[in-house]
XYZ file of C-alpha atoms in Angstrom:
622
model
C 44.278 11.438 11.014
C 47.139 12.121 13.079
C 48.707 9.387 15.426
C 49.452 10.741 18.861
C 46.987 9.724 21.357
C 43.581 8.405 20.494
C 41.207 9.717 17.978
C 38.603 9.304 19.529
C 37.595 8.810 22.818
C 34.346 7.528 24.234
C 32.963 8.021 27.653
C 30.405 5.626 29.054
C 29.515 2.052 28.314
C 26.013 2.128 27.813
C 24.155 2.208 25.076
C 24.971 5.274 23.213
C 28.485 4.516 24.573
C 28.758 1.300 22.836
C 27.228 1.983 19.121
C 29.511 5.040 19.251
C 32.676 3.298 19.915
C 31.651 0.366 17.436
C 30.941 3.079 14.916
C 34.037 5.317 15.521
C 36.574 1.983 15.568
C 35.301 0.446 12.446
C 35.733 4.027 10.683
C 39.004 3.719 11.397
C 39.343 6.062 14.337
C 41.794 4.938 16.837
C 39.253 4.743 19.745
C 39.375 4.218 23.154
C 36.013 3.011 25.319
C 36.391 4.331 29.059
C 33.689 2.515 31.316
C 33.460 2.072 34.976
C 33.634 -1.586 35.079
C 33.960 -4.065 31.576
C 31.083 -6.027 33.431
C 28.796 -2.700 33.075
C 29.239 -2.465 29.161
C 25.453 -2.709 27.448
C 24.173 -3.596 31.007
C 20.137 -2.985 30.784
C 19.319 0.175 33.846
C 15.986 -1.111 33.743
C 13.821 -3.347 31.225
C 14.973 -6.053 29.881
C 13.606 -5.430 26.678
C 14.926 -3.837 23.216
C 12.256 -1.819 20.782
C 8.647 -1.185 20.619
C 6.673 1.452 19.772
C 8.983 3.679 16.889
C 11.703 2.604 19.170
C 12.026 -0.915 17.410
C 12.239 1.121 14.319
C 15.046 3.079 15.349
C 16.667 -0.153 16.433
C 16.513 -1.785 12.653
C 18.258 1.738 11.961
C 20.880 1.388 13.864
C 21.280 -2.473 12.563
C 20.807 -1.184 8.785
C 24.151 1.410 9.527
C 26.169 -1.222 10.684
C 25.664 -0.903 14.205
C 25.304 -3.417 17.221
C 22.053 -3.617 18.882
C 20.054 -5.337 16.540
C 22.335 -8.070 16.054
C 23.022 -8.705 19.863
C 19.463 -8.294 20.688
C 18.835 -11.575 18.373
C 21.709 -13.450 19.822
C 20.484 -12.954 23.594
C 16.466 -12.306 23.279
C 14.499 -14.804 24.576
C 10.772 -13.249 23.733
C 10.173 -11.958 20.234
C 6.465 -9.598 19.640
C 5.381 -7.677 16.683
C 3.570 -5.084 18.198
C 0.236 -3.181 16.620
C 0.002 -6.112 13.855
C -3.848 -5.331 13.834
C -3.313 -1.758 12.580
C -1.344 -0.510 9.414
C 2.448 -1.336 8.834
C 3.693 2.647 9.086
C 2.840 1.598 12.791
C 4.482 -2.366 13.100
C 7.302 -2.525 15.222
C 9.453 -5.688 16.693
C 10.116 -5.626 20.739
C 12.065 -8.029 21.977
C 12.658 -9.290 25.883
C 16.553 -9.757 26.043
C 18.229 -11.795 29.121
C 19.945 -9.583 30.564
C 22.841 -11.722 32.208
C 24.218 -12.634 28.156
C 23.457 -8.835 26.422
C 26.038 -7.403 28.192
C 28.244 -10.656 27.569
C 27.740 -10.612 24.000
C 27.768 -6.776 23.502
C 31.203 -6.496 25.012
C 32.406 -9.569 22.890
C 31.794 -7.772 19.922
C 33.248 -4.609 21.085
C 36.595 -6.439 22.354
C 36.565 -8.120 18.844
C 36.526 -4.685 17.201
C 39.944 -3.504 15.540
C 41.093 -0.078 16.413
C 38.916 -0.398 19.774
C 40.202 -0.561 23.192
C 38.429 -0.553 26.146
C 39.690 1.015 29.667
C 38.172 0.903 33.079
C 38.489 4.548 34.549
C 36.349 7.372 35.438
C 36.906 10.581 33.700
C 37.061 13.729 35.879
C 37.234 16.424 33.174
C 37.239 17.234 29.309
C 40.195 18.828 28.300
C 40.263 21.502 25.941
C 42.158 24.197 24.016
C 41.524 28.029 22.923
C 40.447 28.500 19.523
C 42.724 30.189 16.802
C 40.940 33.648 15.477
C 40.411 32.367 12.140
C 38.262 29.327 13.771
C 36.613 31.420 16.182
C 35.857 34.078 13.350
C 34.118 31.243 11.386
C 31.937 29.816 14.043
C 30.581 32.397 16.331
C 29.530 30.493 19.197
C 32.533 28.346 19.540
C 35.588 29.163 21.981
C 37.447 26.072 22.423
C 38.412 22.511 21.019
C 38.666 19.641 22.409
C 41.956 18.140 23.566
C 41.271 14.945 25.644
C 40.302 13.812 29.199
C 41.417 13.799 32.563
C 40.794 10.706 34.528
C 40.126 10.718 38.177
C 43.698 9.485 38.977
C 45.623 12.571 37.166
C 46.170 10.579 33.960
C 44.963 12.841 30.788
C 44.640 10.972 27.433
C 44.797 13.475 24.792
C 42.366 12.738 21.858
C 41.054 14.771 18.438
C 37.379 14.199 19.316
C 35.410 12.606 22.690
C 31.694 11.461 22.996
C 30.349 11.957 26.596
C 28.092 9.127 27.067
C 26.704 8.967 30.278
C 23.598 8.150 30.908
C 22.320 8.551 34.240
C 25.605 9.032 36.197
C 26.551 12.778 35.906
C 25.435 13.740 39.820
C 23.368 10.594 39.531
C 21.020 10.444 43.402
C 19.213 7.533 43.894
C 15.757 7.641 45.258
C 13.701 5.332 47.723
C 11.670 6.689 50.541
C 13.502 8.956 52.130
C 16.638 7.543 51.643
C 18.819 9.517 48.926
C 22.420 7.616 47.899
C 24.638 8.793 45.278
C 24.583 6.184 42.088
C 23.982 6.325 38.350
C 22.538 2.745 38.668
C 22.244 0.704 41.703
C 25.493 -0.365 43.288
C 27.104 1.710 40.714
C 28.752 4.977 41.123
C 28.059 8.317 40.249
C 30.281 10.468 37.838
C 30.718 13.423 40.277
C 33.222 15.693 38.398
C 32.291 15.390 35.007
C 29.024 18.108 35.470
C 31.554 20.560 36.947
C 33.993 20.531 34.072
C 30.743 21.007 31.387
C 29.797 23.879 32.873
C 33.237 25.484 32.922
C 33.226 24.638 29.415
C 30.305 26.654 29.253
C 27.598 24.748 28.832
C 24.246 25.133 30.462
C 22.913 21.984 33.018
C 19.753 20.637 33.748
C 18.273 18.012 35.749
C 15.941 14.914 34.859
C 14.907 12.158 36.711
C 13.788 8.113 35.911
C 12.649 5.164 37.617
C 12.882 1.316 37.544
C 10.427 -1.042 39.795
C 10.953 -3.601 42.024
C 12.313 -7.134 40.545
C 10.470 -9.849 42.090
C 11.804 -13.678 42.738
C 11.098 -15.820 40.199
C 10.220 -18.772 42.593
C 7.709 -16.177 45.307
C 5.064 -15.989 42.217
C 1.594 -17.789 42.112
C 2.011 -18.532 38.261
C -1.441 -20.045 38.209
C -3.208 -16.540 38.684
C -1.591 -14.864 35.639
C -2.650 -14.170 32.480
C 0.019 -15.663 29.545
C 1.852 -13.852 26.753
C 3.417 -15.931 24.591
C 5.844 -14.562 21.686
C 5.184 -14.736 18.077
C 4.955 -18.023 16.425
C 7.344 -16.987 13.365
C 9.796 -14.142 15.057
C 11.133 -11.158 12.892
C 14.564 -10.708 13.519
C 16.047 -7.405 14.371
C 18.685 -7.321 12.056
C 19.262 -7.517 8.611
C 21.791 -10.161 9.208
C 20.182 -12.708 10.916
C 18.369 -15.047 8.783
C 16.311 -17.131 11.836
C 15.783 -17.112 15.561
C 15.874 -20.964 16.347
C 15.784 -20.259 20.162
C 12.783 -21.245 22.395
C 10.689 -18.728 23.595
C 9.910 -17.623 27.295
C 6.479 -16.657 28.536
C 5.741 -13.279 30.294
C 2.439 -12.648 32.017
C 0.156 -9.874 32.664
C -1.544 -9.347 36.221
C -2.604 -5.542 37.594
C -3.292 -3.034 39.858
C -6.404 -2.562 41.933
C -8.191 -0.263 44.534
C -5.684 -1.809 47.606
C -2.794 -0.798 45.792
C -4.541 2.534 45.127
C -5.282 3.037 49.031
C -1.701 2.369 49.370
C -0.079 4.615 47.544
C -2.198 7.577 48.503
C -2.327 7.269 51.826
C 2.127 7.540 52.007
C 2.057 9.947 49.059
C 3.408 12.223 51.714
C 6.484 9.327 52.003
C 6.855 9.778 48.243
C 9.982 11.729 46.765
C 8.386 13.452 44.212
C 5.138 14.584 46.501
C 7.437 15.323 49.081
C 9.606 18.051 47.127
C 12.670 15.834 47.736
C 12.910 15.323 43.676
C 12.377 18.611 41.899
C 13.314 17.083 38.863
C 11.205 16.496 35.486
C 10.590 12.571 35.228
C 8.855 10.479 31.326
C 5.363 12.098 30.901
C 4.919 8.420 28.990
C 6.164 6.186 31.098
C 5.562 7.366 34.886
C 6.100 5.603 38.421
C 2.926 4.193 39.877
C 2.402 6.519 42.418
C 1.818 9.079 39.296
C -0.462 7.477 37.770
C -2.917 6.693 40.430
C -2.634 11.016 41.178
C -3.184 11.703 37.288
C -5.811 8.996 36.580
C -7.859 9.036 39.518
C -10.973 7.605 37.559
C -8.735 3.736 36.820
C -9.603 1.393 39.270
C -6.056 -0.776 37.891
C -3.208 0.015 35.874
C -1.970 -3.523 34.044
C 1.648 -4.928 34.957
C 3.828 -7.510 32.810
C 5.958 -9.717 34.517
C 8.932 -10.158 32.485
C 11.942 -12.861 33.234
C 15.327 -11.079 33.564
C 16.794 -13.945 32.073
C 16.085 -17.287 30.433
C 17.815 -18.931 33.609
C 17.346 -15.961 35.635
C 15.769 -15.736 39.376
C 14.348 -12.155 38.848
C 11.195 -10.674 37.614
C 10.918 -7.687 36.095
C 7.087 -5.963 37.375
C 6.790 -3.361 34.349
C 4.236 -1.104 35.132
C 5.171 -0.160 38.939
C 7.945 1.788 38.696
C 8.185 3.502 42.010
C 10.258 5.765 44.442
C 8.153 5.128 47.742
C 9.861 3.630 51.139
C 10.085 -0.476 51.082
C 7.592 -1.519 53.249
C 5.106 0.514 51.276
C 6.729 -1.075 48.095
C 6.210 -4.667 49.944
C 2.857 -3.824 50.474
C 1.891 -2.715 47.234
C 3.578 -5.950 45.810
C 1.880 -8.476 48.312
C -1.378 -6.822 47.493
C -1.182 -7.362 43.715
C -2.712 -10.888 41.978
C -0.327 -13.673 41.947
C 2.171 -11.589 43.955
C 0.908 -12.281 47.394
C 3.847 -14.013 48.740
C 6.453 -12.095 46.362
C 9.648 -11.712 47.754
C 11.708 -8.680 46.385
C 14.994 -8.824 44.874
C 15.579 -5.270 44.138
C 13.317 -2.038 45.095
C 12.357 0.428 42.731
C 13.944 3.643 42.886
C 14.392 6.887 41.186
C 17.279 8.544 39.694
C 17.697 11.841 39.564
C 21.037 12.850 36.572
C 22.318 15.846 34.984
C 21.983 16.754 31.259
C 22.519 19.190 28.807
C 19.805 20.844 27.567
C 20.319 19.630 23.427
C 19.789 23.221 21.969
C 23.543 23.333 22.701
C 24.190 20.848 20.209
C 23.620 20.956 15.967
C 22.584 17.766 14.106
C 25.877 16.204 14.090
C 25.596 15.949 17.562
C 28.605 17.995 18.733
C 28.386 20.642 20.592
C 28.100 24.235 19.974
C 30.575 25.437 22.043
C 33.338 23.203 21.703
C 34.527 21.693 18.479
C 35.229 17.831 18.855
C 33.094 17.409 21.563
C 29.985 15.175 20.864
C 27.092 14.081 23.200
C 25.092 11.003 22.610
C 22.454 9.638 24.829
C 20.668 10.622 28.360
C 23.060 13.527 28.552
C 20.935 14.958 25.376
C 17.477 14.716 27.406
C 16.426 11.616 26.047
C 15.345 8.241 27.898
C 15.398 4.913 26.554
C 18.046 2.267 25.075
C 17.151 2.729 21.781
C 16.925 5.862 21.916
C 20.679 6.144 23.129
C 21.874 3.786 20.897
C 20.668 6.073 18.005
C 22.307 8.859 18.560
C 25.612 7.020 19.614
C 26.291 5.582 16.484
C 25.897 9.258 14.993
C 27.909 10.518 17.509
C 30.877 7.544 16.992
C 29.985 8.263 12.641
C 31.005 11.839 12.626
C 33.765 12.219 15.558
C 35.628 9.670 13.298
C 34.588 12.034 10.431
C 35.632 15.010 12.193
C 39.211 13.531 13.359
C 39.452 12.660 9.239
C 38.670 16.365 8.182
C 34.992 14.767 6.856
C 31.692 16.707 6.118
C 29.039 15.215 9.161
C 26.740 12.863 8.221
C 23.399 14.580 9.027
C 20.404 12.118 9.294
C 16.682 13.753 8.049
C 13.768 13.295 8.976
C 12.613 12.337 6.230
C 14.976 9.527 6.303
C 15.035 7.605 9.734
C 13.415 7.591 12.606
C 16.825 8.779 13.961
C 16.493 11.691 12.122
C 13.060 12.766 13.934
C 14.588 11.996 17.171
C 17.733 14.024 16.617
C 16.023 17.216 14.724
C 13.590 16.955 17.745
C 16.570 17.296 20.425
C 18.250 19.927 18.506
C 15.537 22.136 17.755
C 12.692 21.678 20.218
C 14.767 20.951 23.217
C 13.094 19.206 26.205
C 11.392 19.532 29.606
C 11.042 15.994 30.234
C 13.163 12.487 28.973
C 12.402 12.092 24.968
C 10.956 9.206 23.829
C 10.369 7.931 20.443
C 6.829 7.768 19.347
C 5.961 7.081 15.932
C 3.157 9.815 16.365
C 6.453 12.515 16.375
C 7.339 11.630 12.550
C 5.570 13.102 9.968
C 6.689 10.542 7.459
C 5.974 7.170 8.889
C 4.363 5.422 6.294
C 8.034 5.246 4.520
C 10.125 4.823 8.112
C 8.607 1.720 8.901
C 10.372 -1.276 10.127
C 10.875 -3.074 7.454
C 12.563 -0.511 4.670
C 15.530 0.737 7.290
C 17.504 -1.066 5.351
C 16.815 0.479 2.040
C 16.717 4.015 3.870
C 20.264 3.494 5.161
C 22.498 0.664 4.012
C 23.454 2.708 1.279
C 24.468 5.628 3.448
C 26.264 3.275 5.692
C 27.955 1.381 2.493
C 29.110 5.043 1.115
C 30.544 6.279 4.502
C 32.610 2.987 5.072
C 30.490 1.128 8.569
C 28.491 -1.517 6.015
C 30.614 -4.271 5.241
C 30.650 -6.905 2.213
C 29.215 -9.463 3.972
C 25.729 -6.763 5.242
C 26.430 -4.927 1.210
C 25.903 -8.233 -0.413
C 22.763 -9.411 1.903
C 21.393 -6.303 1.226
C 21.601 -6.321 -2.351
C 20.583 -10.077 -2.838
C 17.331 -9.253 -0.650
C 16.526 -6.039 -3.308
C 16.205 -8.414 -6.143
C 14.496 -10.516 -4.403
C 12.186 -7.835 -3.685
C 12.283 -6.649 -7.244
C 11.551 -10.346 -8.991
C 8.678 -10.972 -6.750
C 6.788 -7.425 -7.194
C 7.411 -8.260 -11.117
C 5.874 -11.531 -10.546
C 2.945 -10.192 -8.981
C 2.315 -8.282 -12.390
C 3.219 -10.842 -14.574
C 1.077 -13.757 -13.380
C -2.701 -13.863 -13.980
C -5.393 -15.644 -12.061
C -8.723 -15.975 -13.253
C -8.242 -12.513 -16.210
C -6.686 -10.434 -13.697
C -2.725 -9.868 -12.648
C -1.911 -10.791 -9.026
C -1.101 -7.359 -8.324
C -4.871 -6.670 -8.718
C -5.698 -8.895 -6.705
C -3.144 -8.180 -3.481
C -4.889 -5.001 -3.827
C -7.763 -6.102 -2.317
C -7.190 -4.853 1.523
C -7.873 -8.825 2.804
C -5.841 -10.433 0.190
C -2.226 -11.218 1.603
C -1.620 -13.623 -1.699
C -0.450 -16.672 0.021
C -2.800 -18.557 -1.412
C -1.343 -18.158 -5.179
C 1.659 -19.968 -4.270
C 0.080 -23.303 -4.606
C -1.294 -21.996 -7.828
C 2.395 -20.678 -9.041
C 4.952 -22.936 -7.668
C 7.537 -19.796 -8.610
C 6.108 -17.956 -5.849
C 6.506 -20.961 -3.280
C 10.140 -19.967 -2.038
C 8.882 -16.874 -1.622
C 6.833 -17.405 1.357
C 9.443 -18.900 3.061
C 10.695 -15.216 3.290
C 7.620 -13.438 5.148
C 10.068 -10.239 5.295
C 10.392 -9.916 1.838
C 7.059 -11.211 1.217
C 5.681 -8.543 3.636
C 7.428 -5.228 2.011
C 6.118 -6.465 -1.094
C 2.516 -6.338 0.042
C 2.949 -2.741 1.561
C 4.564 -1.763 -1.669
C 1.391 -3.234 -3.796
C -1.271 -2.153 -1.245
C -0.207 1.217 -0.246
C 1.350 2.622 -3.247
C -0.610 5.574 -3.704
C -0.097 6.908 -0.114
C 3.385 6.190 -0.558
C 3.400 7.949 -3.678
C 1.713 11.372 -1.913
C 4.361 11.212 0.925
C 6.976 11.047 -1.652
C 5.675 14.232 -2.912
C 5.492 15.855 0.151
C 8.968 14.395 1.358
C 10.367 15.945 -1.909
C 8.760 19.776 -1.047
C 10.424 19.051 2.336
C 13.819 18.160 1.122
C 13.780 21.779 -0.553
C 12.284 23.674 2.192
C 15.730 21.739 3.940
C 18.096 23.038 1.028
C 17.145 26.571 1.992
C 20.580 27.493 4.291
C 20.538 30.213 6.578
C 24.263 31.460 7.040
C 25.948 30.443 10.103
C 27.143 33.518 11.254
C 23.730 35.608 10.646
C 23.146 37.847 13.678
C 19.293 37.308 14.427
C 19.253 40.727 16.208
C 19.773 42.630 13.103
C 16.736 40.955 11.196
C 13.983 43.888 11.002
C 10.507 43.400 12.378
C 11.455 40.054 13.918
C 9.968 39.637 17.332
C 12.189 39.043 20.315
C 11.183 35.359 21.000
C 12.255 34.252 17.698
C 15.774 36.267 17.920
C 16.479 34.609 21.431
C 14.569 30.945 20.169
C 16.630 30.968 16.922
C 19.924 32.503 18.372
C 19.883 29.585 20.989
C 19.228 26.965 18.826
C 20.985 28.442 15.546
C 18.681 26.603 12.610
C 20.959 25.219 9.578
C 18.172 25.770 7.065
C 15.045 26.870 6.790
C 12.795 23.203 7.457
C 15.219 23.294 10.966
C 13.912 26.747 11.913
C 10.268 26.265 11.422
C 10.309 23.723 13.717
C 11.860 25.403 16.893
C 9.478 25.911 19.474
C 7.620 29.304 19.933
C 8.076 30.237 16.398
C 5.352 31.241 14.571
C 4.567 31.583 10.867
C 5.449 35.531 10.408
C 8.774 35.188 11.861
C 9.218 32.644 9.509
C 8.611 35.033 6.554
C 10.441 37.984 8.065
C 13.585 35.290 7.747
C 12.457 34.113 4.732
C 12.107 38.193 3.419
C 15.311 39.114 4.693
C 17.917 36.452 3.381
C 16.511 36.945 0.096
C 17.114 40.611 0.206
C 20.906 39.602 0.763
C 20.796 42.527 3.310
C 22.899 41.333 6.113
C 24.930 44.171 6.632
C 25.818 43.432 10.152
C 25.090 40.127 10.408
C 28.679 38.928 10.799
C 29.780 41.820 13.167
């Protein structure tokens, strides 16, 4: 890498902002972190909560690469649930409520720990870029420029080889409640106002997305005696690889709900509500919509639950999950007063919706840089997606290959056959969005062998062979694979009563603990309910996980099949016009990438397939 300026340089201290700086630093990148304010770093926008549904999967990812949020999610969570324990294990995933005073704390201690990491408070006005020589521009059709830097809002320009725009919900960020509209990303935080501006003269295209949060409640205003109780799990799993316990004491949340008041409510001043009234145009989560939504789409519920979550072990404020809301305060105070337990509530903090710019992620390939400009990645809310984990996953991509680019290095390109990261990304890329993406395990076709517990195996080695996995996470990992090995060996070795315990785990209500007290080998085992766990969906599952090997292997070669980058769709005969525009947008690197754009069908898939085999692309690169 050459040494003037930075290597890299991240924008935004979020999420995404924070993996990709960890992951660009520790790859040697000289990196710098530009954030409004150092007390904003990792700062939760709105749940304080880390995983769940295929997003706690994505979160082990990120923790089996070498990245952050798994390990400071254990260090500051103070409720730990394995959700969807009554169905099977391609489905189990660890959610964790985090107090959200210490994750920021603790996030930025391990980022100002970090060598080759320093962190700036600023706000960046404009990406900086150069022309492209004709030999570069030649090779990559749809690129004109490279990046050279950024321009900060007080003239300074720090010139870099690479930047990752990370920005979450400030680019033109407008707050919502009522009828009041105020500029902010966050609440009393600013927007990034000239940052949308400088994307577009960049040339790329803009959209517009909107999210909500709902009111926090005080701590001390609730009728605890009312509420249902949700206690954590007895014996927590961890998030990371690393951590071997979580000692801490546990915090309760509790569950109360909706009913036919709050319903009355909210449709009689549904023409007080921003996105009834026209005043947000914007597209907001299908999955996870404000209150006022879901009493329009399902009519028929007579009450929608909500979990009252701490903020904080210590902390005064309640988080009400499930009433996320835009409407005008006294129609928020009503709708909280009228809710069990919540009768004399006082509110800390209304709800309110954001409205944000993005860019639409066809613009972008699966190294998430863009299109258009080489050096220049996006990671994060600015790709369409919602959700911390979510963010986080693509950041440390983002943070892998700008340091890979600044070194001259190949991308590292995550399948989807390997991590739930991979889905996510391949989604973005090819499908685009109309609304915030969100991680479902539903969306990967593989998720018998991405579950929870196996990130590790998926992607320590990866991380180990592009330099982010240390000795210390190498050697952990290694020690827990024999461990794995000797006890699955045991299993076939030992006999009870003529048959081999492996025949007998088999059984779909056998979990085997019982043969410990029979084989005092197997004792030390169960003291390791992570390994013991993999080792059971290893035994009982085997033969699905044998068929999706065989169909993850005829995917890997449908993914070998290239297309050439500089084929001109437009020449391909008999090839309808919605698959020249759809795949001339998008640009598919193989095969697997372009079956899965949207509005392709089969027979343009076989016109492409027809035609590169021919070889005749006669005017493909003109």
């Amino acid at each position: 890498m050459r040494r003037s300026g930075y290597d890299v340089i991240v924008v935004g201290g979020g999420h995404a902002g924070a993996e990709a700086a960890w992951s660009a630093a520790r790859l040697g990148a000289r990196t710098v972190l530009i954030t409004f304010s150092l007390e904003a770093i990792g700062r939760p926008s709105c749940n304080p909560a880390v995983g769940g549904i295929g997003k706690g999967q994505i979160v082990r990812e990120v923790d089996a690469l070498g990245g952050l949020m798994g390990r400071v999610a254990d260090e500051t969570g103070i409720q730990f649930r394995m959700l969807n324990r009554r169905k099977g294990p391609a489905v189990w995933a660890p959610r964790a409520q985090i107090d959200s005073g210490t994750y920021p704390a603790v996030l930025r201690r391990y980022l100002e720990n970090c060598p080759n990491l320093k962190i700036i408070e600023a706000s960046v006005e404009a990406v900086e870029s150069e022309p492209l020589g004709p030999s570069c521009a030649n090779a990559l059709p749809l690129a004109t420029s490279r990046v050279s830097g950024v321009r900060l809002s007080d003239g300074r320009v720090l010139a870099a080889h690479a930047v990752v725009i990370a920005s979450g919900t400030f680019l033109r960020g407008l707050m919502h409640t009522g009828e009041a509209k105020a500029p902010g990303g966050r609440v009393g935080e600013p927007a990034a106002t000239g940052l949308s501006a400088s994307l577009a003269a960049l040339g790329m295209e803009l959209g517009r997305l909107k999210t909500g949060t709902p009111p926090r409640i005080a701590r001390d205003s609730v009728d605890w005696s009312q509420l249902a109780v949700q206690h954590g799990d007895e014996r927590p799993v961890p998030f990371s690889f690393l951590t071997d316990s979580l000692p801490q004491e546990q915090v309760c949340c509790w569950l109360t709900a909706t009913n036919e008041r709050v319903h009355e409510l909210i449709r009689a001043n549904l023409h007080r509500a921003p996105m009834y009234t026209g005043q947000i145009q914007s597209r907001g989560p299908r999955y996870c919509p404000s209150i006022e939504d879901k009493v329009v789409r399902f009519a028929d519920k007579s009450a929608h639950q909500v979990f009252l979550e701490p903020e904080g072990r210590d902390s005064e404020r309640i988080y009400a999950n499930g009433i996320s809301t835009s409407l005008p305060q006294d129609v928020q105070a009503q709708i909280v007063t009228s809710i069990r337990g919540l009768e004399h509530a006082r509110v800390l903090q209304w709800g309110y919706a954001v409205e944000y710019d993005f860019v639409p992620p066809e613009q972008i390939d699966a190294s998430l840089m863009t299109k258009r400009v080489r050096g220049l990645f996006l990671a994060g809310q600015i790709n369409g997606s919602s959700g911390y984990e979510e963010a986080a996953g693509q950041g440390i991509i983002a943070g892998i290959n700008a340091a890979r680019f600044c070194a001259g290095a190949s991308p590292v390109i995550i399948g989807r056959d390997q991590a739930y990261i991979g889905v996510m990304i391949d989604d973005l890329v090819t499908r685009g969005v109309t609304e915030p993406y969100r991680m479902f395990t539903s969306r990967a076709e593989h998720r018998l062998h991405l579950r929870y517990d196996n990130a590790d195996v998926r992607l320590t080695p990866l991380g180990r062979e592009i330099g982010l996995v240390d000795d210390e996470r190498w050697q952990k990992f290694q020690a827990k694979s024999d461990k794995l090995a000797a006890l699955l060996q045991s299993w076939e070795r030992l006999r009870f009563e003529g048959r081999t315990l492996a025949d007998w785990i088999r059984r779909p209500e056998e979990d085997g603990l019982r043969f410990a007290a029979v084989f005092p080998e197997l004792e030390p085992y169960t003291r390791e309910l992570d390994t013991w766990g993999r080792a059971l969906v290893e035994i009982k599952y085997a033969g699905y996980l044998q068929r999706q090997q065989r169909s993850i292997d005829e995917f890997r070669r449908r993914e070998e099949q290239v297309i050439p980058p500089d084929l001109n769709y437009s020449q391909v005969p008999h090839l309808r016009r919605e698959a020249v525009e759809r795949w001339s947008a998008v640009r598919p690197q193989n095969i697997g990438q372009a079956a899965r754009v949207s509005g392709i069908h089969p027979t343009d898939l076989s016109v492409l397939l027809v035609y590169i085999a021919s070889g005749q692309r006669r005017a493909s690169c003109g």
